[in-house]
PDB file of C-alpha atoms in Angstrom:
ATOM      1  CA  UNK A  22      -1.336  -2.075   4.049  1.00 96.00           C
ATOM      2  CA  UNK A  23      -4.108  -0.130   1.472  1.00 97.00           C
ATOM      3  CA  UNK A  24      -2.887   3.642   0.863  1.00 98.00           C
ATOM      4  CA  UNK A  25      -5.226   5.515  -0.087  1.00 98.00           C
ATOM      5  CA  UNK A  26      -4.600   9.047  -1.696  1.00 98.00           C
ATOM      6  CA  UNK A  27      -7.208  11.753  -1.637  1.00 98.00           C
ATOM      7  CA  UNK A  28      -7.343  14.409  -4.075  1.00 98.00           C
ATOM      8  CA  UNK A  29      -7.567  17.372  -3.929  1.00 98.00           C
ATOM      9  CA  UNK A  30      -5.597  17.732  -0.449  1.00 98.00           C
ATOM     10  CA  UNK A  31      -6.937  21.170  -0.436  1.00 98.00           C
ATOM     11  CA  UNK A  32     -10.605  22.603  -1.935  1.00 98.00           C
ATOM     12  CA  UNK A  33     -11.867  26.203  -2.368  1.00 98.00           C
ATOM     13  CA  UNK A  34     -15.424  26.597  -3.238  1.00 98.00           C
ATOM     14  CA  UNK A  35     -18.223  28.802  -3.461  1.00 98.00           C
ATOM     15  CA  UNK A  36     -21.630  28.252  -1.625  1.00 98.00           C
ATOM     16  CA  UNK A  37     -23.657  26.521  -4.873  1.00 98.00           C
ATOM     17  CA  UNK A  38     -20.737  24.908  -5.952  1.00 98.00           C
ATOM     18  CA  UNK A  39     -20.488  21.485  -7.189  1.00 98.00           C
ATOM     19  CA  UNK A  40     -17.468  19.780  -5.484  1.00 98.00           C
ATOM     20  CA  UNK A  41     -15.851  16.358  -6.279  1.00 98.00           C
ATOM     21  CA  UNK A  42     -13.005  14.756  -4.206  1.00 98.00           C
ATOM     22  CA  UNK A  43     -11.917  11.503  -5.222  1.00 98.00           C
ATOM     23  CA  UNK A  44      -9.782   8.633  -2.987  1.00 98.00           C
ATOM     24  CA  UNK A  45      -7.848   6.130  -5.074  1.00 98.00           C
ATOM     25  CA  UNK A  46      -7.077   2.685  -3.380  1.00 98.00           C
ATOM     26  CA  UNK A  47      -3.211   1.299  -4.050  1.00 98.00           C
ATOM     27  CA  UNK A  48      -5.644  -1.846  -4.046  1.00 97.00           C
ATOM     28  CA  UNK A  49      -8.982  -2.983  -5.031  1.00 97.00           C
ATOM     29  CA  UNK A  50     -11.578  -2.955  -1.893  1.00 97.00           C
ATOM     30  CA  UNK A  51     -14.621  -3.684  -3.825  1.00 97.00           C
ATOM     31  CA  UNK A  52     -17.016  -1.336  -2.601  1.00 97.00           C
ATOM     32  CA  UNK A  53     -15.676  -1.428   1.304  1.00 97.00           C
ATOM     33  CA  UNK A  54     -15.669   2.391   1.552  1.00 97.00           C
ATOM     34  CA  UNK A  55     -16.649   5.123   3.410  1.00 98.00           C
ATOM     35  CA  UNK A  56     -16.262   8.778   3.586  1.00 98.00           C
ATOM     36  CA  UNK A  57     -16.562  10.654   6.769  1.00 98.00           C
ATOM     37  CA  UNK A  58     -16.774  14.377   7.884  1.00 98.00           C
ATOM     38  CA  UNK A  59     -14.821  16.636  10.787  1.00 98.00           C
ATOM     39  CA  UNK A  60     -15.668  19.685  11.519  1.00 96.00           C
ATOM     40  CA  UNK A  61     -13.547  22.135  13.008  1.00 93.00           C
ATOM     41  CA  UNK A  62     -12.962  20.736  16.698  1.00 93.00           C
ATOM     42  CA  UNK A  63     -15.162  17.817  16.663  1.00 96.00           C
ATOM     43  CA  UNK A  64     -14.928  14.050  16.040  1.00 97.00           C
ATOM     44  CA  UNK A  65     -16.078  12.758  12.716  1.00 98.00           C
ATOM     45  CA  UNK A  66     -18.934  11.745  11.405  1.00 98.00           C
ATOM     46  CA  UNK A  67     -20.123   9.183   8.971  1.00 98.00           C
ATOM     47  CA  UNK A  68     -21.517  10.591   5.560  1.00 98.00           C
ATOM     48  CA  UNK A  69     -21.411   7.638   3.634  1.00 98.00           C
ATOM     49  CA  UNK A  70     -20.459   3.465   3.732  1.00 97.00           C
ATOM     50  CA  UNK A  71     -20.556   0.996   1.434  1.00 97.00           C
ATOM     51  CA  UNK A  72     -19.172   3.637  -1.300  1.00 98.00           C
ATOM     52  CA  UNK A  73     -22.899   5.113  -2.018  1.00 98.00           C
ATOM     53  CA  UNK A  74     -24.995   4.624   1.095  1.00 97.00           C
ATOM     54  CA  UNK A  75     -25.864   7.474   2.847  1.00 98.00           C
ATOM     55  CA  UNK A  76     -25.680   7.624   6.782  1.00 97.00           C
ATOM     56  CA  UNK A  77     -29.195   8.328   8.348  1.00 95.00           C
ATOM     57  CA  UNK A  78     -29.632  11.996   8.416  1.00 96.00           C
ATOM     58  CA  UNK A  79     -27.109  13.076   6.045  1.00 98.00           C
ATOM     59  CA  UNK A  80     -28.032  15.556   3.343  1.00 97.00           C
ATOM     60  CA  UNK A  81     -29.179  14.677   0.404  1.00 98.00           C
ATOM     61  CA  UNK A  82     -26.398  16.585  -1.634  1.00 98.00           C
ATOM     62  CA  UNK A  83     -23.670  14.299  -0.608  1.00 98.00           C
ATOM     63  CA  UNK A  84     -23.656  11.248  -2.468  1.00 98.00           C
ATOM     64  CA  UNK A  85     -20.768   8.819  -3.468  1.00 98.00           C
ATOM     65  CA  UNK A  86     -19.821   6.370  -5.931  1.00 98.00           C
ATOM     66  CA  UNK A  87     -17.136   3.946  -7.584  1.00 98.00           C
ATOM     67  CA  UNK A  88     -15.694   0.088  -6.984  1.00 97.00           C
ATOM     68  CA  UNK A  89     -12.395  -1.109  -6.404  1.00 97.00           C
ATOM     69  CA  UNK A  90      -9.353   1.357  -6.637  1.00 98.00           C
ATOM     70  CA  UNK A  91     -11.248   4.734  -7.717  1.00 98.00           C
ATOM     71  CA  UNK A  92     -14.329   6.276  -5.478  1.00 98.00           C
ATOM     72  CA  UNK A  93     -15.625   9.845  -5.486  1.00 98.00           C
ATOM     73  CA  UNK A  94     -17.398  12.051  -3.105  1.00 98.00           C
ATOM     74  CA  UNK A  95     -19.747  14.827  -4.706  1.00 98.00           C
ATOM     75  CA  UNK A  96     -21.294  17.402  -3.120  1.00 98.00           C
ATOM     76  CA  UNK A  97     -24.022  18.916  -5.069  1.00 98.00           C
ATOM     77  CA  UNK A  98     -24.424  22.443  -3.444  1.00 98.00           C
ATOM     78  CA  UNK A  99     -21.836  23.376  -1.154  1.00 98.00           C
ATOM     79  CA  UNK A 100     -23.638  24.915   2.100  1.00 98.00           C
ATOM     80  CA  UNK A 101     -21.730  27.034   4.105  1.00 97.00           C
ATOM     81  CA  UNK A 102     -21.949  24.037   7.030  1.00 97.00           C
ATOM     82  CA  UNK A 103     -20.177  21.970   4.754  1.00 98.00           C
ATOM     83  CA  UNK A 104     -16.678  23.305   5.530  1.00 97.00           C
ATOM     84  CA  UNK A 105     -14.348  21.100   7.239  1.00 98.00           C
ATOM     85  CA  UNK A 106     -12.165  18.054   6.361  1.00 98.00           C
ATOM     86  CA  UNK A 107     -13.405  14.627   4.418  1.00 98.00           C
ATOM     87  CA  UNK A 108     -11.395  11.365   4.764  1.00 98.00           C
ATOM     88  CA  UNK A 109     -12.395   7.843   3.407  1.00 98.00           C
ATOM     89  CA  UNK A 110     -11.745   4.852   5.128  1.00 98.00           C
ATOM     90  CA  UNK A 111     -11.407   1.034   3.572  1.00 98.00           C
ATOM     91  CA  UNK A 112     -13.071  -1.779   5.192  1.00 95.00           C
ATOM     92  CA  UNK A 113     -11.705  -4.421   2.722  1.00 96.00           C
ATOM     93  CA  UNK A 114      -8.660  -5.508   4.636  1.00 96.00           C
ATOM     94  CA  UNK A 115      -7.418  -5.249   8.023  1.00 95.00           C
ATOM     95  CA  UNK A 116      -5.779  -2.470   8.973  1.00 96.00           C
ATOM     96  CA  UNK A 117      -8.432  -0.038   7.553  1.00 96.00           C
ATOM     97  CA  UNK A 118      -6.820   2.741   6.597  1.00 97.00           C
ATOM     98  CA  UNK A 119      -7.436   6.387   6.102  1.00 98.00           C
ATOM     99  CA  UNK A 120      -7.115   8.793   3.555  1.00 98.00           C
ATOM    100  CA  UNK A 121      -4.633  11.366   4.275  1.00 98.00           C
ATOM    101  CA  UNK A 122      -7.819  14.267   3.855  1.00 98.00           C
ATOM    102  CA  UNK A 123      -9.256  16.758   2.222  1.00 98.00           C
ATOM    103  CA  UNK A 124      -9.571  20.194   3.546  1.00 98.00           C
ATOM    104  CA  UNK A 125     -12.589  22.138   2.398  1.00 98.00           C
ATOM    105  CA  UNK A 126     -13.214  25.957   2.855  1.00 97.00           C
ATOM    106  CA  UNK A 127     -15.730  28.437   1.143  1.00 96.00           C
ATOM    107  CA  UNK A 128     -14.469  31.070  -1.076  1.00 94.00           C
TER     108      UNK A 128
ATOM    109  CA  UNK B   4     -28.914   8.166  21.725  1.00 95.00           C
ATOM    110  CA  UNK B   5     -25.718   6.858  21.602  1.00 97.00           C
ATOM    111  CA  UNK B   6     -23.232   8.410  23.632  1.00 98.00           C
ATOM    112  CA  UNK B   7     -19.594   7.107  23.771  1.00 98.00           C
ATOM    113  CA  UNK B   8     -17.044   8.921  26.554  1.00 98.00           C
ATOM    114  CA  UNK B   9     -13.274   8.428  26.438  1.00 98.00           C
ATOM    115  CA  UNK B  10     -11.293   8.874  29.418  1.00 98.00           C
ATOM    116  CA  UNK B  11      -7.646   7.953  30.313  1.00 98.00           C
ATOM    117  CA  UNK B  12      -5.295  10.283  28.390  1.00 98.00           C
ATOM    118  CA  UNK B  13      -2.655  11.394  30.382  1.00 98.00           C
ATOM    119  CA  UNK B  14       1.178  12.597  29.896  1.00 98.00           C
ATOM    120  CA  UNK B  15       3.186   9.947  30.042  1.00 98.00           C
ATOM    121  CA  UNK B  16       6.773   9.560  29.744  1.00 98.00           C
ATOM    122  CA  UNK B  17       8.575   7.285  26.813  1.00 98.00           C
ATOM    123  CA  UNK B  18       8.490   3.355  27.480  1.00 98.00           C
ATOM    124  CA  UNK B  19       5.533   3.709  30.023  1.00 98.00           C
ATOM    125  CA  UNK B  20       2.280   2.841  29.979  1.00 98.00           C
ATOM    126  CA  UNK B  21      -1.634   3.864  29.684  1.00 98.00           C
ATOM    127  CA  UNK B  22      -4.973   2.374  29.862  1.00 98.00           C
ATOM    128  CA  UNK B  23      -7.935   4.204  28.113  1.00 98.00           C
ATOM    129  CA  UNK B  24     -11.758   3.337  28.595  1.00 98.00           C
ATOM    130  CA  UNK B  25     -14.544   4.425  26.541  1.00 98.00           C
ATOM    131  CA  UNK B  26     -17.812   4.162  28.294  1.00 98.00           C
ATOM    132  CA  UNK B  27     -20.595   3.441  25.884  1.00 98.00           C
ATOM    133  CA  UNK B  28     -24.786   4.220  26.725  1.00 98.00           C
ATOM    134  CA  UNK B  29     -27.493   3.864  24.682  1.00 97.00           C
ATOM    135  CA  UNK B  30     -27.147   0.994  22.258  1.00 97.00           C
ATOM    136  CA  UNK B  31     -26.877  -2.964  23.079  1.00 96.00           C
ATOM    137  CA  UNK B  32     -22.985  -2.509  23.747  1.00 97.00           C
ATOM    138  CA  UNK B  33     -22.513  -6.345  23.273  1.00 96.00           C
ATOM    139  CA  UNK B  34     -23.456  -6.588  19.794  1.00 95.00           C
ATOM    140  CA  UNK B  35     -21.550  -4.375  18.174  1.00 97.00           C
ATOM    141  CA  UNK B  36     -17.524  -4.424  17.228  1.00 97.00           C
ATOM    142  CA  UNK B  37     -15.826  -1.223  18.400  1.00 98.00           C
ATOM    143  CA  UNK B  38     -12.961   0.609  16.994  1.00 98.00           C
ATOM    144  CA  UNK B  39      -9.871   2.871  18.152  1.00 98.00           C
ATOM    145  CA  UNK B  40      -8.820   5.973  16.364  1.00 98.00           C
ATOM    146  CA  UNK B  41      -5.583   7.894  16.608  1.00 98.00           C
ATOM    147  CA  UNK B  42      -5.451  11.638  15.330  1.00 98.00           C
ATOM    148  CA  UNK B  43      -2.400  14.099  16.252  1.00 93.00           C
ATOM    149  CA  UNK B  44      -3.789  16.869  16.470  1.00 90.00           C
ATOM    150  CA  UNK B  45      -4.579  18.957  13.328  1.00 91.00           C
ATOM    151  CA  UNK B  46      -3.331  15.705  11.535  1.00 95.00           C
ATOM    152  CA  UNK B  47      -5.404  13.149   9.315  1.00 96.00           C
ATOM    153  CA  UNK B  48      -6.689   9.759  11.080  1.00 98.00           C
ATOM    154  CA  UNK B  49      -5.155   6.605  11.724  1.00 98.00           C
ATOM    155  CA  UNK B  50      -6.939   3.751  12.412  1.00 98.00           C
ATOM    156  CA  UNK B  51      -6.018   1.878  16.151  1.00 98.00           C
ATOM    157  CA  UNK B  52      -7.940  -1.093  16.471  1.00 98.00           C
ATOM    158  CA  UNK B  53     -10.944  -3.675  16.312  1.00 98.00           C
ATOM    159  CA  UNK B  54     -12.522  -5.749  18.649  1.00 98.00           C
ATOM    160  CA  UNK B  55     -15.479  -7.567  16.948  1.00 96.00           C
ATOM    161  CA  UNK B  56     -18.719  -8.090  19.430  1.00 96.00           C
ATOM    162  CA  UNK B  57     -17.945 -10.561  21.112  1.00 96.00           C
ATOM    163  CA  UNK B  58     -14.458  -9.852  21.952  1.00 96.00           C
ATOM    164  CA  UNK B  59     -12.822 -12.938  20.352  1.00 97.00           C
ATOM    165  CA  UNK B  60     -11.174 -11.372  17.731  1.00 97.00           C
ATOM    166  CA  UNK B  61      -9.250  -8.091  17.328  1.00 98.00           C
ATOM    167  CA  UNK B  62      -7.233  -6.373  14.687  1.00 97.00           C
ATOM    168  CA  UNK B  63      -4.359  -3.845  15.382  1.00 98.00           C
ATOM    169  CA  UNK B  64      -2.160  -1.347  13.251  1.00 97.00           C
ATOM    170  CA  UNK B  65       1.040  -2.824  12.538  1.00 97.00           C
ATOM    171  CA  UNK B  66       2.265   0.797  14.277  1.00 97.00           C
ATOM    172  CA  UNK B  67       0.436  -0.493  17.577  1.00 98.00           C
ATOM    173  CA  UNK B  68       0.734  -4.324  17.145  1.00 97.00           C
ATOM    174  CA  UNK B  69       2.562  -6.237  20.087  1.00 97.00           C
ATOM    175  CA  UNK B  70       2.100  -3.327  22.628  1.00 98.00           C
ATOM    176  CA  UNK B  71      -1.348  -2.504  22.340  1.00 98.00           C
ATOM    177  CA  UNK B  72      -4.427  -4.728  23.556  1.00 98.00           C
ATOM    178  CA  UNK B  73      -8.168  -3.740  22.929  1.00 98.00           C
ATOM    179  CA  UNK B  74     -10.500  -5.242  25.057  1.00 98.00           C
ATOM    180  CA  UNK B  75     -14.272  -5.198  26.005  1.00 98.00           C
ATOM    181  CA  UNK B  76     -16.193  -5.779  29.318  1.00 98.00           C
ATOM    182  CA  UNK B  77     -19.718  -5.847  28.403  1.00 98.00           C
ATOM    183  CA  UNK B  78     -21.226  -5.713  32.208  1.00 97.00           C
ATOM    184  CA  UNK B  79     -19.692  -2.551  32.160  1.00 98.00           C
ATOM    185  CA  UNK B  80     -20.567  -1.232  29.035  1.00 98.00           C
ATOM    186  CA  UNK B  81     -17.221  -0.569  28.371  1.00 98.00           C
ATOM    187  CA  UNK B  82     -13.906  -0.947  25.818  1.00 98.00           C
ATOM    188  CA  UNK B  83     -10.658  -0.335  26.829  1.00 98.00           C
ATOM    189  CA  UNK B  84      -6.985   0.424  25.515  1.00 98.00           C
ATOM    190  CA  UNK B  85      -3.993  -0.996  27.202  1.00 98.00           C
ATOM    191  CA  UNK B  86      -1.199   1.152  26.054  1.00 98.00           C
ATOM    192  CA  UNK B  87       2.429  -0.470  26.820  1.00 98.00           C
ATOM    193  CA  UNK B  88       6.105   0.601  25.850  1.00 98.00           C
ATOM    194  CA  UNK B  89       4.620   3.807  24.789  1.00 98.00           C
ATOM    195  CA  UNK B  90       6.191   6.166  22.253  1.00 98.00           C
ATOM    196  CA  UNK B  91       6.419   9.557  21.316  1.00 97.00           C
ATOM    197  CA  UNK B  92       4.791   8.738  18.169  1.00 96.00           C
ATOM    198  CA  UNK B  93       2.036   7.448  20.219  1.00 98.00           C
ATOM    199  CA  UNK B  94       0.706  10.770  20.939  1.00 98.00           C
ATOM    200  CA  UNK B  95      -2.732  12.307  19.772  1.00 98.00           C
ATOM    201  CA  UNK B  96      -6.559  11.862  20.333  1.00 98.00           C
ATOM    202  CA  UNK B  97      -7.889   8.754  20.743  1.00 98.00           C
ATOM    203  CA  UNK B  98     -11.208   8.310  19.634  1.00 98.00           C
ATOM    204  CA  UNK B  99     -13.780   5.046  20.457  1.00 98.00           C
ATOM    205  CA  UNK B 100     -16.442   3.951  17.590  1.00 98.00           C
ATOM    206  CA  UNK B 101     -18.676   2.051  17.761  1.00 98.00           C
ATOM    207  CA  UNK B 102     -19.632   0.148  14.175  1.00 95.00           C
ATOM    208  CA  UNK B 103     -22.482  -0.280  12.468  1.00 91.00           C
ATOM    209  CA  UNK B 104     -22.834  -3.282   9.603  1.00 86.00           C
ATOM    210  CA  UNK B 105     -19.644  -3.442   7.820  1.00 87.00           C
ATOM    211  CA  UNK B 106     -17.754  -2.593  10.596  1.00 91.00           C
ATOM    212  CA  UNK B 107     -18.037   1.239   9.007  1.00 95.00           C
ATOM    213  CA  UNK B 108     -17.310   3.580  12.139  1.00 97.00           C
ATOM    214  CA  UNK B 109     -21.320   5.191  12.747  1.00 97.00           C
ATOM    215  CA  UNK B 110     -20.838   7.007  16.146  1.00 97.00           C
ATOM    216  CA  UNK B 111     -17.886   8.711  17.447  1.00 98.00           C
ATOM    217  CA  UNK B 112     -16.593   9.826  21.159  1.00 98.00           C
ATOM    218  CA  UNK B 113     -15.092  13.336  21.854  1.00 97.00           C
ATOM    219  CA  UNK B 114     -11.732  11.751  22.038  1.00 98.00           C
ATOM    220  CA  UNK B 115      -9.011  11.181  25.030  1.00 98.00           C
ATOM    221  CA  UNK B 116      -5.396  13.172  24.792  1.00 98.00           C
ATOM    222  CA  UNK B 117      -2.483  11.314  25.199  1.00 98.00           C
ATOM    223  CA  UNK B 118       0.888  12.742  25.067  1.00 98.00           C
ATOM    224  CA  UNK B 119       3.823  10.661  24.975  1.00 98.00           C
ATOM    225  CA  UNK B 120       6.767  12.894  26.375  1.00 97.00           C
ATOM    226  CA  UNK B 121       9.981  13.042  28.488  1.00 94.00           C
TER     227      UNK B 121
END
């Protein structure tokens, strides 16, 4: 199976901040990627697939990037309706794993 | 708008058996793969399984492989989870998806408890 590791497991911003969380693949999965986010008590939702494309509706602050082992999710601003946890997902090979998260509170 | 329901969790004890459903309104329900999603709760995500549009091929997690079976019924609207020889490991919030191109996971149910537990 793809691991993929997120980093950081754990991010403390400020509202303004620029925040960058990357997700490295133990394999390549071209650009099969995507990064979703859960909010305290809810499902997730889809941010971005495809490693760049943003989901319809989806802030333009978010925005992603990278091929094969190495992708990043940036958020430009950090909004206070940003907190929550991010995972990506492959879509390269069956199973499609997770990351194990990234936890994301304002300072 | 596309609304996807879970139902079906339960307690159940070790080596028994569940079936979920996940009824699915407002899209064309036959044209789309749909996914299951594990999460323990206040845990990360773990991907169940796929069962592409037409329901001829799925996918499992080797955790789930063997005693799991997705499956669709699309005058019904409706996927479903057959659960067998359940384990404690089993446990947590199942979520339905339903894709969009890629098979990336675009909408999301509420989720369906299960707890696995003598």
């Amino acid at each position: 199976d793809i691991q993929l590791t997120q980093s950081p497991s754990f991010v403390s911003a400020s509202v303004g901040d620029r925040v960058t969380i990357t997700c490295r693949a133990s394999q390549g999965v071209n650009t099969h990627l995507a990064w979703y986010h859960q909010k305290p008590g809810k499902a997730p939702g889809l941010l971005i697939y495809s490693t760049s494309t943003l989901q319809s509706g989806v802030p333009s602050r978010f925005s992603g990037s990278g091929f094969g082992t190495e992708f990043t999710l940036t958020i430009s601003s950090l909004q206070f309706e940003d907190i929550g946890t991010y995972y990506c997902q492959q879509f390269n090979y069956y199973p499609f794993t997770f990351g194990q998260g990234t936890q994301l509170e304002i300072k | 708008e596309v609304q996807l329901v879970e139902s079906g969790g339960a307690v159940v004890q070790p080596g028994g058996s569940l079936r979920l459903s996940c009824a699915a309104t407002g899209f064309n329900f036959g044209g789309y793969a749909m996914h299951w999603v594990r999460q323990v709760p206040g845990k990360g995500l773990e991907w169940v399984s796929l069962i592409s549009w037409d329901g001829t091929v799925t996918y499992y997690a080797g955790s789930v492989e063997g005693r799991f079976t997705i499956s669709r019924d699309d005058s019904k609207n409706s996927l479903y989870l057959q659960m067998n020889s359940l384990r404690t490991d089993d446990s947590g919030l199942f979520y339905c998806g339903k894709e969009r191109t890629g098979h990336y996971i675009e909408s999301w149910g509420q989720g369906t408890l299960v707890t696995v537990s003598s």
